[in-house]
Coordinates of C-alpha atoms in Angstrom, one line a residue:
M17 CA 92.1 -14.9 -35.5
K18 CA 90.1 -12.7 -33.2
Y19 CA 91.3 -9.8 -35.0
L20 CA 89.9 -6.9 -32.9
K21 CA 91.1 -8.5 -29.7
L22 CA 94.4 -9.2 -30.9
I23 CA 94.8 -5.8 -32.4
G24 CA 93.8 -4.1 -29.1
I25 CA 96.2 -6.1 -27.0
T26 CA 99.2 -5.8 -29.3
C27 CA 98.7 -1.9 -29.7
L28 CA 98.5 -1.5 -26.0
M29 CA 101.9 -3.4 -25.4
L30 CA 103.5 -1.5 -28.2
C31 CA 102.5 1.8 -26.8
L32 CA 104.1 0.6 -23.4
F33 CA 107.8 -34.3 -41.8
N34 CA 109.3 -36.7 -43.8
C35 CA 105.9 -37.8 -44.7
S36 CA 105.0 -37.0 -48.5
Q37 CA 102.3 -34.9 -49.1
D38 CA 99.5 -36.1 -46.9
E39 CA 97.2 -33.9 -48.9
I40 CA 93.5 -34.3 -47.7
A41 CA 94.3 -37.9 -48.3
T42 CA 91.6 -38.3 -50.9
E43 CA 91.7 -38.6 -54.7
E44 CA 89.4 -36.9 -56.9
Q45 CA 87.0 -39.4 -58.8
S46 CA 84.6 -38.6 -61.5
N47 CA 81.9 -36.0 -60.5
H48 CA 84.0 -35.0 -57.7
S49 CA 83.6 -38.2 -55.6
T50 CA 86.6 -39.0 -53.3
K51 CA 88.2 -41.6 -51.2
P52 CA 90.9 -41.9 -48.6
N53 CA 94.4 -42.0 -49.9
T54 CA 95.7 -44.6 -47.6
S55 CA 99.1 -44.7 -49.1
N56 CA 100.0 -41.7 -47.3
A57 CA 99.4 -43.1 -43.8
K58 CA 102.6 -43.1 -41.7
N59 CA 103.8 -44.7 -38.4
G60 CA 100.3 -46.2 -38.0
L61 CA 98.4 -43.0 -38.2
K62 CA 95.0 -42.8 -39.8
P63 CA 95.3 -41.4 -43.2
I64 CA 94.3 -37.7 -43.1
G65 CA 90.8 -37.4 -44.8
S66 CA 89.7 -40.7 -43.9
G67 CA 87.8 -39.5 -41.0
V68 CA 86.9 -36.0 -39.8
M69 CA 89.2 -33.4 -38.3
M70 CA 88.7 -31.9 -34.9
Q71 CA 89.4 -28.2 -34.3
A72 CA 91.0 -28.7 -30.8
F73 CA 90.6 -25.2 -29.5
Y74 CA 88.3 -22.3 -29.1
W75 CA 89.0 -18.4 -28.9
D76 CA 90.2 -17.9 -25.2
V77 CA 90.5 -21.5 -24.0
P78 CA 91.5 -21.3 -20.4
A79 CA 94.8 -19.6 -19.3
G80 CA 97.2 -21.0 -17.1
G81 CA 99.1 -23.4 -19.2
T82 CA 96.6 -26.5 -18.9
W83 CA 95.3 -26.7 -22.6
W84 CA 97.8 -29.1 -23.7
N85 CA 97.1 -31.5 -21.1
T86 CA 93.1 -30.9 -21.8
V87 CA 93.7 -32.2 -25.2
S88 CA 95.6 -35.0 -24.3
S89 CA 92.9 -36.3 -22.1
K90 CA 90.4 -36.5 -25.1
V91 CA 92.5 -37.7 -28.1
A92 CA 91.6 -41.5 -27.2
D93 CA 87.9 -40.8 -27.2
W94 CA 88.2 -38.5 -30.3
S95 CA 90.1 -41.3 -31.9
N96 CA 87.4 -43.7 -31.1
A97 CA 84.8 -41.7 -32.4
G98 CA 86.4 -41.4 -35.8
I99 CA 88.5 -38.3 -35.9
D100 CA 91.7 -38.8 -38.0
A101 CA 93.5 -35.3 -36.8
I102 CA 93.4 -32.6 -34.7
W103 CA 94.1 -28.8 -35.4
V104 CA 95.7 -27.2 -32.4
P105 CA 96.4 -23.5 -32.0
P106 CA 99.8 -21.6 -32.7
A107 CA 102.0 -23.2 -30.4
S108 CA 105.0 -21.1 -29.8
K109 CA 105.5 -18.0 -27.7
A110 CA 103.7 -14.9 -28.7
Q111 CA 103.8 -11.1 -27.8
N112 CA 101.1 -11.6 -25.2
G113 CA 102.8 -14.2 -23.5
P114 CA 100.6 -16.2 -21.2
F115 CA 97.5 -14.8 -22.2
S116 CA 98.0 -14.9 -26.2
M117 CA 96.0 -17.3 -28.3
G118 CA 99.2 -17.4 -30.6
Y119 CA 98.3 -15.3 -33.4
D120 CA 100.9 -12.5 -32.7
P121 CA 104.1 -14.5 -32.8
F122 CA 107.2 -13.7 -31.4
D123 CA 109.8 -16.6 -30.9
Y124 CA 108.7 -19.4 -33.4
Y125 CA 111.0 -21.8 -31.4
D126 CA 109.7 -21.1 -27.8
F127 CA 107.1 -23.7 -27.0
G128 CA 106.8 -22.8 -23.3
E129 CA 110.6 -23.0 -21.9
Y130 CA 112.1 -19.2 -22.3
N131 CA 111.2 -16.6 -19.7
Q132 CA 110.0 -14.0 -22.1
M133 CA 107.1 -11.8 -23.1
G134 CA 105.8 -12.3 -19.5
S135 CA 106.0 -16.0 -18.9
I136 CA 107.9 -19.1 -19.5
E137 CA 104.7 -21.4 -20.6
T138 CA 102.6 -20.1 -23.3
R139 CA 98.8 -19.9 -22.4
F140 CA 98.6 -23.5 -23.6
G141 CA 101.4 -25.1 -21.1
S142 CA 104.9 -26.1 -21.5
R143 CA 107.0 -27.7 -24.3
T144 CA 107.0 -30.9 -22.4
E145 CA 103.2 -30.8 -22.4
L146 CA 103.0 -30.1 -25.9
I147 CA 105.3 -33.0 -26.9
N148 CA 103.2 -35.3 -24.5
M149 CA 100.1 -34.3 -26.2
V150 CA 101.5 -34.8 -29.7
N151 CA 102.6 -38.1 -28.6
A152 CA 99.6 -39.0 -27.2
A153 CA 97.6 -38.1 -30.5
H154 CA 100.1 -40.3 -32.2
Q155 CA 99.6 -43.3 -30.0
N156 CA 95.9 -43.0 -31.0
G157 CA 96.5 -42.7 -34.5
L158 CA 95.6 -39.1 -34.7
S159 CA 97.6 -36.7 -36.8
V160 CA 98.4 -33.1 -35.3
I161 CA 98.1 -30.1 -37.6
A162 CA 99.9 -27.1 -36.7
D163 CA 98.5 -23.6 -36.9
I164 CA 101.1 -21.5 -38.6
V165 CA 101.2 -17.8 -38.7
L166 CA 103.8 -16.5 -41.4
N167 CA 102.2 -13.2 -42.4
H168 CA 102.9 -11.2 -39.5
N169 CA 105.1 -10.9 -36.4
S170 CA 104.6 -9.1 -32.8
G171 CA 106.8 -8.1 -29.9
G172 CA 109.9 -6.7 -31.7
D173 CA 111.9 -3.7 -30.2
S174 CA 112.0 -0.3 -31.8
E175 CA 114.8 0.2 -34.2
A176 CA 115.7 3.0 -36.7
N177 CA 114.3 1.7 -40.2
P178 CA 116.2 3.1 -43.3
Y179 CA 113.2 2.1 -45.5
T180 CA 110.7 4.2 -43.8
G181 CA 112.9 6.8 -42.3
G182 CA 111.6 6.5 -38.9
N183 CA 111.3 4.0 -36.1
T184 CA 109.3 0.2 -36.5
W185 CA 108.9 -2.5 -33.9
T186 CA 111.0 -4.9 -36.1
D187 CA 114.1 -5.6 -33.8
F188 CA 113.2 -9.4 -32.9
N189 CA 115.8 -11.0 -30.6
P190 CA 114.1 -14.1 -29.3
M191 CA 115.7 -16.2 -26.4
S192 CA 115.8 -19.4 -28.5
G193 CA 118.5 -17.9 -30.4
N194 CA 116.7 -18.8 -33.8
F195 CA 115.5 -16.7 -36.6
Y196 CA 116.5 -13.2 -35.6
R197 CA 114.8 -10.5 -37.4
S198 CA 115.2 -6.8 -38.2
A199 CA 113.6 -4.4 -40.5
T200 CA 115.2 -5.8 -43.7
D201 CA 112.9 -9.1 -43.2
F202 CA 109.8 -6.8 -43.0
H203 CA 107.9 -4.8 -45.3
A204 CA 109.0 -2.3 -46.5
N205 CA 112.5 -3.1 -47.3
N206 CA 114.9 -3.3 -50.2
V207 CA 112.7 -5.6 -52.1
H208 CA 109.2 -4.0 -51.7
S209 CA 108.0 -0.5 -50.8
N210 CA 104.7 -1.8 -49.6
D211 CA 102.8 -4.9 -49.3
T212 CA 99.0 -5.4 -49.7
G213 CA 99.2 -8.2 -47.3
A214 CA 99.8 -5.8 -44.2
F215 CA 97.6 -6.6 -41.3
G216 CA 96.4 -4.6 -38.2
G217 CA 99.8 -2.4 -38.2
F218 CA 102.0 -5.7 -37.2
P219 CA 105.5 -6.0 -39.0
D220 CA 104.7 -8.0 -42.2
L221 CA 107.2 -10.7 -43.1
C222 CA 108.6 -10.4 -46.5
H223 CA 108.8 -14.0 -47.6
H224 CA 110.9 -12.7 -51.0
Q225 CA 113.9 -12.5 -48.6
N226 CA 116.1 -15.4 -48.9
Y227 CA 116.9 -15.0 -45.1
V228 CA 113.3 -15.2 -44.3
Q229 CA 112.5 -18.3 -46.4
D230 CA 115.7 -20.0 -45.0
W231 CA 114.4 -19.7 -41.6
L232 CA 110.8 -20.5 -42.2
W233 CA 111.4 -23.6 -44.4
K234 CA 114.5 -24.2 -46.2
N235 CA 117.4 -24.4 -43.5
S236 CA 117.6 -27.9 -41.6
N237 CA 116.5 -26.0 -38.7
S238 CA 114.1 -24.1 -40.3
V239 CA 110.6 -23.6 -38.5
A240 CA 108.8 -26.1 -40.6
K241 CA 111.6 -28.7 -40.1
Y242 CA 111.7 -28.0 -36.4
Y243 CA 108.0 -28.5 -36.0
R244 CA 107.8 -31.5 -38.0
D245 CA 111.0 -33.4 -36.9
V246 CA 111.5 -32.2 -33.4
I247 CA 107.8 -31.4 -32.2
G248 CA 106.4 -34.0 -34.3
F249 CA 103.4 -32.1 -36.2
D250 CA 102.2 -33.9 -39.1
G251 CA 100.7 -31.0 -41.1
W252 CA 100.0 -27.3 -41.5
R253 CA 97.1 -24.9 -41.1
F254 CA 98.1 -21.7 -42.7
D255 CA 96.7 -18.4 -41.1
Y256 CA 95.6 -15.4 -43.0
V257 CA 96.7 -16.7 -46.5
K258 CA 95.4 -13.3 -48.1
G259 CA 98.7 -11.8 -46.6
F260 CA 101.0 -13.5 -48.9
E261 CA 101.3 -15.1 -52.3
P262 CA 100.2 -19.0 -52.7
W263 CA 103.9 -19.7 -53.7
V264 CA 104.6 -19.4 -50.0
V265 CA 102.3 -22.3 -49.0
K266 CA 103.5 -24.5 -52.2
D267 CA 107.3 -24.1 -51.2
W268 CA 106.8 -24.7 -47.6
K269 CA 104.9 -28.0 -48.2
N270 CA 107.3 -28.9 -51.1
E271 CA 110.0 -28.7 -48.6
V272 CA 108.5 -30.5 -45.8
G273 CA 105.5 -32.4 -46.9
G274 CA 102.6 -32.7 -44.7
F275 CA 98.8 -32.2 -45.1
S276 CA 98.1 -28.3 -45.9
V277 CA 95.2 -26.2 -45.4
G278 CA 95.0 -22.4 -46.1
E279 CA 92.5 -19.9 -44.2
L280 CA 91.3 -18.1 -47.3
W281 CA 88.5 -16.0 -45.8
D282 CA 86.2 -15.6 -48.8
S283 CA 83.1 -16.8 -50.3
N284 CA 84.3 -16.6 -53.6
V285 CA 84.4 -20.1 -55.1
S286 CA 86.8 -19.2 -58.3
L287 CA 89.1 -17.7 -56.0
L288 CA 89.1 -20.3 -53.5
D289 CA 89.6 -22.9 -56.2
S290 CA 92.2 -20.8 -58.0
W291 CA 94.1 -20.2 -54.7
T292 CA 94.1 -24.2 -54.0
S293 CA 95.7 -24.8 -57.6
S294 CA 98.4 -22.3 -57.2
A295 CA 99.2 -23.1 -53.5
E296 CA 98.8 -26.7 -54.2
A297 CA 96.9 -27.1 -51.0
S298 CA 93.7 -27.4 -49.5
A299 CA 91.3 -24.5 -48.3
F300 CA 88.6 -23.9 -45.8
D301 CA 85.3 -23.9 -47.7
F302 CA 84.1 -20.5 -46.7
A303 CA 81.8 -20.4 -49.7
C304 CA 79.9 -23.6 -48.2
Y305 CA 79.9 -21.9 -44.6
Y306 CA 78.4 -18.8 -46.0
K307 CA 75.9 -20.8 -48.0
M308 CA 74.8 -22.7 -44.9
K309 CA 74.4 -19.5 -42.9
D310 CA 72.1 -18.5 -45.4
A311 CA 70.2 -21.7 -45.5
F312 CA 69.9 -22.2 -41.6
M313 CA 69.8 -18.7 -40.7
G314 CA 67.9 -17.5 -43.4
N315 CA 65.4 -20.4 -43.3
N316 CA 65.9 -21.1 -47.1
L317 CA 67.6 -24.4 -48.0
N318 CA 67.5 -23.3 -51.7
A319 CA 70.9 -21.8 -50.7
L320 CA 72.4 -25.2 -50.7
N321 CA 71.6 -25.5 -54.3
D322 CA 74.6 -22.6 -54.9
N323 CA 78.2 -23.2 -55.7
M324 CA 80.7 -24.2 -53.0
L325 CA 84.4 -25.2 -53.2
W326 CA 83.4 -28.9 -52.5
K327 CA 81.4 -28.9 -55.6
Q328 CA 84.2 -27.2 -57.5
N329 CA 87.0 -29.6 -56.2
A330 CA 86.2 -31.7 -53.5
S331 CA 89.5 -33.0 -52.9
R332 CA 90.8 -29.6 -51.8
A333 CA 87.7 -28.3 -49.7
V334 CA 87.8 -28.5 -45.9
T335 CA 84.2 -28.0 -44.7
F336 CA 83.2 -26.5 -41.3
V337 CA 80.1 -25.2 -39.6
T338 CA 81.9 -23.2 -36.7
N339 CA 85.4 -21.9 -35.9
H340 CA 87.3 -20.1 -33.6
D341 CA 86.7 -16.8 -35.4
T342 CA 83.2 -17.1 -36.5
D343 CA 80.0 -18.8 -34.9
E344 CA 77.0 -17.3 -36.9
I345 CA 75.2 -20.6 -37.8
I346 CA 73.1 -20.9 -34.3
N347 CA 69.6 -21.9 -35.4
N348 CA 69.6 -25.7 -35.9
K349 CA 73.3 -26.0 -36.1
I350 CA 73.1 -29.8 -36.2
L351 CA 71.4 -29.7 -39.4
A352 CA 74.5 -28.0 -40.9
Y353 CA 76.7 -30.8 -39.4
A354 CA 74.4 -33.3 -41.0
Y355 CA 75.2 -31.3 -44.1
I356 CA 78.8 -31.5 -44.3
L357 CA 79.2 -34.9 -42.6
T358 CA 77.2 -36.7 -45.3
H359 CA 78.6 -34.6 -48.3
E360 CA 81.9 -34.4 -50.1
G361 CA 84.9 -32.7 -48.8
Y362 CA 86.9 -33.0 -45.5
P363 CA 84.8 -32.0 -42.7
T364 CA 86.1 -30.3 -39.4
I365 CA 84.0 -30.3 -36.2
F366 CA 84.5 -27.5 -33.6
Y367 CA 85.7 -28.3 -30.0
K368 CA 82.9 -26.6 -28.3
D369 CA 80.2 -27.9 -30.5
Y370 CA 81.2 -31.5 -29.9
E371 CA 82.3 -31.1 -26.1
E372 CA 79.7 -28.9 -24.9
W373 CA 77.1 -27.2 -27.1
L374 CA 75.7 -30.2 -29.2
N375 CA 74.5 -33.6 -28.5
K376 CA 77.5 -35.6 -28.5
E377 CA 75.8 -38.9 -29.4
R378 CA 74.1 -37.4 -32.4
M379 CA 77.5 -36.0 -33.3
N380 CA 79.1 -39.4 -33.1
N381 CA 76.4 -41.0 -35.2
L382 CA 77.1 -38.6 -38.0
I383 CA 80.7 -38.9 -37.8
W384 CA 80.2 -42.8 -38.1
I385 CA 77.8 -42.1 -41.1
H386 CA 80.6 -39.9 -42.8
N387 CA 83.3 -42.6 -42.2
N388 CA 81.1 -45.6 -43.3
L389 CA 78.3 -44.6 -45.7
A390 CA 79.3 -41.0 -47.2
G391 CA 81.3 -42.1 -50.2
G392 CA 81.3 -41.6 -54.0
S393 CA 79.7 -38.6 -56.0
T394 CA 76.7 -36.5 -55.0
N395 CA 73.5 -35.8 -56.7
I396 CA 70.9 -33.4 -55.4
L397 CA 67.5 -34.9 -55.7
H398 CA 65.3 -32.2 -54.0
V399 CA 65.6 -28.7 -52.6
D400 CA 63.1 -26.2 -51.8
N401 CA 62.8 -23.7 -48.7
D402 CA 62.2 -26.2 -46.0
E403 CA 63.7 -29.7 -47.6
Y404 CA 67.0 -30.8 -49.0
I405 CA 67.6 -34.2 -50.2
A406 CA 70.8 -35.5 -51.8
R407 CA 72.4 -38.9 -52.6
R408 CA 76.0 -40.1 -52.3
N409 CA 76.6 -42.7 -54.9
G410 CA 78.8 -44.7 -53.0
Y411 CA 82.7 -45.7 -53.1
N412 CA 83.7 -49.0 -51.7
N413 CA 80.5 -48.6 -49.6
S414 CA 76.8 -48.4 -50.4
G415 CA 76.3 -44.8 -50.3
L416 CA 73.5 -42.8 -48.8
V417 CA 70.5 -40.3 -48.8
V418 CA 70.5 -37.7 -46.6
Y419 CA 67.1 -35.9 -45.9
I420 CA 67.2 -32.3 -44.0
N421 CA 63.8 -31.0 -42.9
N422 CA 63.9 -27.6 -41.7
S423 CA 60.2 -27.3 -41.3
N424 CA 58.1 -27.7 -38.1
S425 CA 56.4 -31.1 -39.2
W426 CA 57.6 -34.5 -40.6
Q427 CA 58.2 -34.6 -44.1
E428 CA 57.8 -37.5 -46.8
R429 CA 59.0 -37.8 -50.5
W430 CA 59.6 -40.2 -52.9
I431 CA 63.1 -40.3 -54.2
E432 CA 65.4 -42.4 -56.6
T433 CA 68.2 -44.4 -55.1
N434 CA 70.7 -46.4 -56.3
W435 CA 69.5 -49.5 -54.9
S436 CA 66.8 -51.9 -56.5
S437 CA 64.5 -54.1 -54.3
T438 CA 66.3 -53.6 -51.3
V439 CA 65.8 -53.0 -47.6
I440 CA 66.8 -49.6 -46.6
K441 CA 66.8 -47.9 -43.0
D442 CA 67.5 -44.4 -41.4
Y443 CA 71.1 -44.7 -39.7
T444 CA 70.4 -41.7 -37.4
G445 CA 67.3 -43.8 -35.6
H446 CA 65.1 -40.7 -36.4
S447 CA 62.7 -42.8 -38.3
N448 CA 61.8 -46.4 -37.7
W449 CA 60.8 -46.9 -41.2
E450 CA 62.6 -49.8 -43.0
P451 CA 61.3 -49.7 -46.5
T452 CA 62.1 -51.8 -49.5
T453 CA 63.0 -49.9 -52.7
Q454 CA 61.0 -50.4 -55.9
S455 CA 62.6 -52.6 -58.8
G456 CA 63.1 -48.9 -60.4
K457 CA 65.1 -47.9 -57.4
W458 CA 62.2 -45.6 -56.0
V459 CA 61.0 -45.2 -52.3
K460 CA 59.5 -43.0 -50.1
I461 CA 61.4 -41.7 -47.1
Q462 CA 61.0 -39.2 -44.3
A463 CA 62.5 -36.9 -42.0
P464 CA 61.3 -35.5 -38.6
P465 CA 60.7 -31.8 -38.0
N466 CA 63.7 -29.5 -37.7
S467 CA 65.8 -32.6 -37.9
Y468 CA 67.2 -35.0 -40.7
S469 CA 67.5 -38.7 -41.7
V470 CA 70.0 -40.7 -43.3
W471 CA 69.2 -43.7 -45.3
S472 CA 71.4 -46.6 -46.5
V473 CA 71.2 -50.3 -47.2
K474 CA 70.2 -52.3 -44.2

């Protein structure tokens, strides 16, 4: 979430499926190697984790109700490029109505059909346009990941609160007629006097209340089941999971299934790994993100030698270079994509990077490399300030060797491959070498300045 923007807007206004666990669709092999779990594909959709996820929005996408149509127009091209799932912004009506990016949820069941919070449509469009977008994605084999905000709500009316002795903005009367809320459903209440997950002064949902659990995931008409069965969502990105216990995600997922990933914004690998175990879900690999920032912004590729979630548990790691909250890796960003698209974990690419900021041909090439060559466990072969070389050992494919060069000149190195007396080539086209590996599997490869090469069997 763009926290400062959201807090500012909100404070101003207050003053005035039956899929079974489509987990990352990878199975852990020895040394953290992964492969797609094709058993969880449903209805002709690509197995989540067999390709690459697209974050299909950015902060402040155009207002005016056009975004669902924009996404619909792109899903065929994304699918052809090797995308297997799209992650879309919070889809339901929020306090800031036609201007909200959705992270201040008010009515979980209003997808752009009720005249409340200043508009009928959401910022992204109407309910019909949302369902058309989901259907278009499905027709092109893509799963659709819903962004779910469960920690806090916004836009309630003021009411006397017996637990605080004053008035709080906790009286929620959504026009959909579903999931009315009052002070008892938030912290503080008769269950907890406070909650460490409170965020930005917003009313903070209490997940220990049976009523809240029933409406969020347990009832036949719960938010989770409505999103899955009526709208057609296939999985979940849980916002701000630091605000509530991991069992919430686990219970939600166990009730309705679907791929699940949490936004645990923390670089501590042990914390990320522990959360994924407790939640039985994946997490965005913020440890990897910050190490890439150190490597590419700090011009020291040695940082890539440090620990990351994908090294700890690749089957639970969702890697990324940029998202709607943060875009700090600016120098040689394509090198960061070369890193995540050749390494373990489930990589996510960012809409603006793909559609506007970076070379789409190079991005498509890296997506193809990820989907066709980047299998098996990983061995780091060389790392220093300017150079990084790693080998993927292959799983139902030949594997690859990636050479990232952050210096201003061509670099060459002898490395040990898995291929004996075999002709190899650079699948990026950056080098025209086609060397033959020695009988002992050694070969000399090269990489251009401030760029990369990816080598595999010709």
